mmCIF file of C-alpha atoms in Angstrom:
data_model
loop_
_atom_site.group_PDB
_atom_site.id
_atom_site.type_symbol
_atom_site.label_atom_id
_atom_site.label_comp_id
_atom_site.label_asym_id
_atom_site.label_seq_id
_atom_site.Cartn_x
_atom_site.Cartn_y
_atom_site.Cartn_z
ATOM 1 C CA MET R 4 -1.214 37.781 6.164
ATOM 2 C CA ASP R 5 -3.285 36.275 3.414
ATOM 3 C CA THR R 6 -4.200 32.852 2.950
ATOM 4 C CA LYS R 7 -1.698 31.652 -0.008
ATOM 5 C CA VAL R 8 1.728 34.022 2.295
ATOM 6 C CA TRP R 9 1.106 30.437 4.884
ATOM 7 C CA MET R 10 0.122 27.692 3.099
ATOM 8 C CA TYR R 11 4.142 29.107 0.745
ATOM 9 C CA LEU R 12 5.730 29.167 4.587
ATOM 10 C CA SER R 13 3.611 25.979 5.686
ATOM 11 C CA TYR R 14 5.551 24.143 2.588
ATOM 12 C CA LEU R 15 9.288 25.788 2.770
ATOM 13 C CA LEU R 16 8.576 24.614 6.765
ATOM 14 C CA VAL R 17 7.574 21.507 5.660
ATOM 15 C CA SER R 18 9.034 20.954 3.380
ATOM 16 C CA VAL R 19 12.748 21.902 4.342
ATOM 17 C CA GLY R 20 12.120 20.151 7.399
ATOM 18 C CA LEU R 21 11.641 16.519 5.501
ATOM 19 C CA THR R 22 14.782 17.463 3.400
ATOM 20 C CA VAL R 23 17.122 17.445 6.725
ATOM 21 C CA TRP R 24 15.688 14.670 8.349
ATOM 22 C CA VAL R 25 15.824 12.320 5.694
ATOM 23 C CA ALA R 26 18.994 13.398 4.441
ATOM 24 C CA GLY R 27 20.292 13.635 8.174
ATOM 25 C CA THR R 28 19.275 9.461 8.187
ATOM 26 C CA LEU R 29 20.474 8.666 4.666
ATOM 27 C CA ARG R 30 24.266 10.069 6.041
ATOM 28 C CA ARG R 31 24.187 7.537 9.470
ATOM 29 C CA ASN R 32 22.669 4.463 7.971
ATOM 30 C CA GLY R 33 23.829 5.578 4.636
ATOM 31 C CA LEU R 34 27.758 4.938 5.428
ATOM 32 C CA VAL R 35 27.253 1.416 6.021
ATOM 33 C CA PHE R 36 26.480 0.133 3.308
ATOM 34 C CA LEU R 37 28.695 3.201 1.591
ATOM 35 C CA GLU R 38 31.658 1.155 3.998
ATOM 36 C CA GLU R 39 30.951 -2.386 2.043
ATOM 37 C CA VAL R 40 30.413 -0.836 -1.383
ATOM 38 C CA PHE R 41 33.608 0.259 -1.488
ATOM 39 C CA ASP R 42 35.893 -1.652 1.315
ATOM 40 C CA ASP R 43 37.340 1.455 2.420
ATOM 41 C CA ALA R 44 36.060 3.454 4.925
ATOM 42 C CA ARG R 45 37.531 6.929 4.379
ATOM 43 C CA LEU R 46 36.228 6.456 0.223
ATOM 44 C CA ALA R 47 32.642 5.717 1.673
ATOM 45 C CA ARG R 48 33.331 8.989 3.821
ATOM 46 C CA ALA R 49 33.682 10.908 1.148
ATOM 47 C CA VAL R 50 30.830 9.590 -0.998
ATOM 48 C CA ASN R 51 28.759 9.559 1.558
ATOM 49 C CA GLN R 52 29.100 13.698 1.517
ATOM 50 C CA LEU R 53 29.440 13.958 -1.583
ATOM 51 C CA LEU R 54 25.717 11.912 -1.787
ATOM 52 C CA VAL R 55 24.349 13.993 0.825
ATOM 53 C CA VAL R 56 24.920 17.806 -0.630
ATOM 54 C CA GLY R 57 24.146 16.639 -3.851
ATOM 55 C CA PHE R 58 20.841 15.888 -2.296
ATOM 56 C CA TYR R 59 20.102 18.483 -0.885
ATOM 57 C CA LEU R 60 20.850 20.701 -3.623
ATOM 58 C CA VAL R 61 18.299 18.781 -5.730
ATOM 59 C CA ASN R 62 15.633 18.322 -3.900
ATOM 60 C CA LEU R 63 15.894 22.087 -2.146
ATOM 61 C CA GLY R 64 16.064 22.818 -5.659
ATOM 62 C CA PHE R 65 13.579 21.373 -6.394
ATOM 63 C CA VAL R 66 11.639 22.520 -3.483
ATOM 64 C CA ALA R 67 11.819 26.216 -4.624
ATOM 65 C CA VAL R 68 10.936 25.423 -8.062
ATOM 66 C CA ALA R 69 7.949 23.277 -6.882
ATOM 67 C CA MET R 70 6.889 26.440 -4.803
ATOM 68 C CA ARG R 71 4.944 28.616 -7.108
ATOM 69 C CA SER R 72 1.491 28.254 -7.396
ATOM 70 C CA ASP R 73 -0.748 29.409 -9.738
ATOM 71 C CA ALA R 74 -3.952 28.803 -8.135
ATOM 72 C CA THR R 75 -5.653 31.185 -6.801
ATOM 73 C CA VAL R 76 -6.818 30.508 -3.196
ATOM 74 C CA ALA R 77 -10.028 30.908 -1.442
ATOM 75 C CA GLY R 78 -9.736 29.517 2.348
ATOM 76 C CA THR R 79 -7.679 27.445 4.276
ATOM 77 C CA ALA R 80 -9.470 24.439 2.644
ATOM 78 C CA GLU R 81 -7.810 25.044 -1.265
ATOM 79 C CA ALA R 82 -4.303 26.864 1.003
ATOM 80 C CA LEU R 83 -4.325 23.072 2.637
ATOM 81 C CA GLU R 84 -5.669 21.117 -0.693
ATOM 82 C CA GLN R 85 -2.307 22.980 -2.342
ATOM 83 C CA LEU R 86 -0.434 22.187 0.387
ATOM 84 C CA SER R 87 -0.732 18.663 0.450
ATOM 85 C CA ARG R 88 -0.307 18.216 -3.042
ATOM 86 C CA LYS R 89 3.225 20.624 -3.296
ATOM 87 C CA ILE R 90 4.221 18.555 0.212
ATOM 88 C CA GLY R 91 3.603 15.180 -2.265
ATOM 89 C CA LEU R 92 5.435 15.450 -4.716
ATOM 90 C CA VAL R 93 7.936 16.007 -2.244
ATOM 91 C CA LEU R 94 7.734 13.176 -0.907
ATOM 92 C CA LEU R 95 7.341 11.156 -4.154
ATOM 93 C CA VAL R 96 11.171 13.458 -5.784
ATOM 94 C CA LEU R 97 12.780 12.198 -2.255
ATOM 95 C CA GLY R 98 11.628 8.806 -2.544
ATOM 96 C CA ALA R 99 12.419 8.801 -5.694
ATOM 97 C CA LEU R 100 15.927 9.621 -6.087
ATOM 98 C CA HIS R 101 16.973 7.359 -2.585
ATOM 99 C CA PHE R 102 15.240 4.747 -4.275
ATOM 100 C CA PHE R 103 17.771 5.617 -7.409
ATOM 101 C CA ASN R 104 20.670 6.141 -5.443
ATOM 102 C CA VAL R 105 20.576 2.725 -3.231
ATOM 103 C CA PHE R 106 19.476 0.955 -7.349
ATOM 104 C CA ALA R 107 22.518 2.336 -8.299
ATOM 105 C CA LEU R 108 25.253 1.608 -5.360
ATOM 106 C CA GLY R 109 23.440 -1.562 -5.608
ATOM 107 C CA ARG R 110 24.550 -2.435 -9.197
ATOM 108 C CA TYR R 111 27.814 -1.385 -8.273
ATOM 109 C CA ARG R 112 27.909 -3.279 -5.584
ATOM 110 C CA ARG R 113 27.426 -7.094 -6.650
ATOM 111 C CA SER R 114 30.098 -6.230 -9.791
ATOM 112 C CA ARG R 115 32.817 -5.341 -7.276
ATOM 113 C CA MET R 116 31.336 -8.781 -5.398
ATOM 114 C CA HIS R 117 31.860 -10.934 -9.378
ATOM 115 C CA GLN R 118 35.571 -8.960 -9.222
ATOM 116 C CA ARG R 119 36.539 -9.490 -5.824
ATOM 117 C CA LEU R 120 35.359 -13.975 -5.912
ATOM 118 C CA ALA R 121 36.733 -13.820 -9.408
ATOM 119 C CA ALA R 122 39.998 -13.775 -8.772
ATOM 120 C CA THR R 123 39.687 -15.262 -5.384
ATOM 121 C CA ARG R 124 38.784 -18.453 -7.265
ATOM 122 C CA PRO R 125 41.654 -20.449 -8.293
ATOM 123 C CA PRO R 126 41.747 -22.327 -11.563
ATOM 124 C CA VAL R 127 41.412 -25.466 -10.227
ATOM 125 C CA ALA R 128 43.189 -29.415 -12.398
ATOM 126 C CA PRO R 129 41.320 -32.072 -13.273
ATOM 127 C CA ALA R 130 42.024 -34.713 -10.419
ATOM 128 C CA HIS R 131 40.998 -37.504 -12.866
ATOM 129 C CA ARG R 132 40.454 -38.782 -15.618
ATOM 130 C CA LEU R 133 37.380 -40.369 -17.408
ATOM 131 C CA PRO R 134 37.296 -44.205 -17.814
ATOM 132 C CA GLN R 135 37.590 -44.306 -21.665
ATOM 133 C CA PRO R 136 35.053 -46.571 -23.097
ATOM 134 C CA PRO R 137 35.810 -49.967 -23.936
ATOM 135 C CA PRO R 138 35.737 -50.218 -27.870
ATOM 136 C CA PRO R 139 33.076 -51.902 -30.519
ATOM 137 C CA PRO R 140 33.578 -55.850 -30.419
ATOM 138 C CA ALA R 141 35.233 -57.204 -33.308
ATOM 139 C CA ALA R 142 32.134 -58.165 -36.253
ATOM 140 C CA PRO R 143 32.750 -61.829 -37.364
ATOM 141 C CA PRO R 144 34.288 -62.190 -40.898
ATOM 142 C CA ARG R 145 32.145 -63.012 -43.903
ATOM 143 C CA PRO R 146 32.070 -65.833 -45.499
ATOM 144 C CA ALA R 147 33.726 -64.667 -49.934
ATOM 145 C CA THR R 148 31.519 -64.383 -51.990
ATOM 146 C CA GLY R 149 31.920 -66.348 -54.986
ATOM 147 C CA GLY R 150 32.912 -70.234 -53.803
ATOM 148 C CA PRO R 151 31.484 -72.527 -51.610
ATOM 149 C CA ALA R 152 31.755 -71.311 -48.209
ATOM 150 C CA LEU R 153 33.902 -73.747 -46.113
ATOM 151 C CA PRO R 154 33.016 -76.066 -43.378
#
């Protein structure tokens, strides 16, 4: 077989293997996070399954599109260089998808926590009034103008 064919097969094997491993890890560990975010175990399992399916579709679609290479591969060294470039790109996409999901779910979780906190905080009646400051002292009367001052 041609060196480029071996490179393609290695790329597919490593990329699909990484995708399956990361998806399984996210499925197991993400469920705990989703249960806290949604406060409903059934909804968390459903969202977890949808996220995993979406992860597979996006990542395997990217792996298929990125597999094609127009570069000429003369030997094993060039094939390994191409292979490492392609697998590195797949890993970057996996990481970007993961961080986007964590960011979006974290924002959703924070907004739910703020809503829950606002709903559980009762209005507080005033405990007492602040004392009023004393009125300013009265000014002494002024002598009338125009006449002599009386003793």
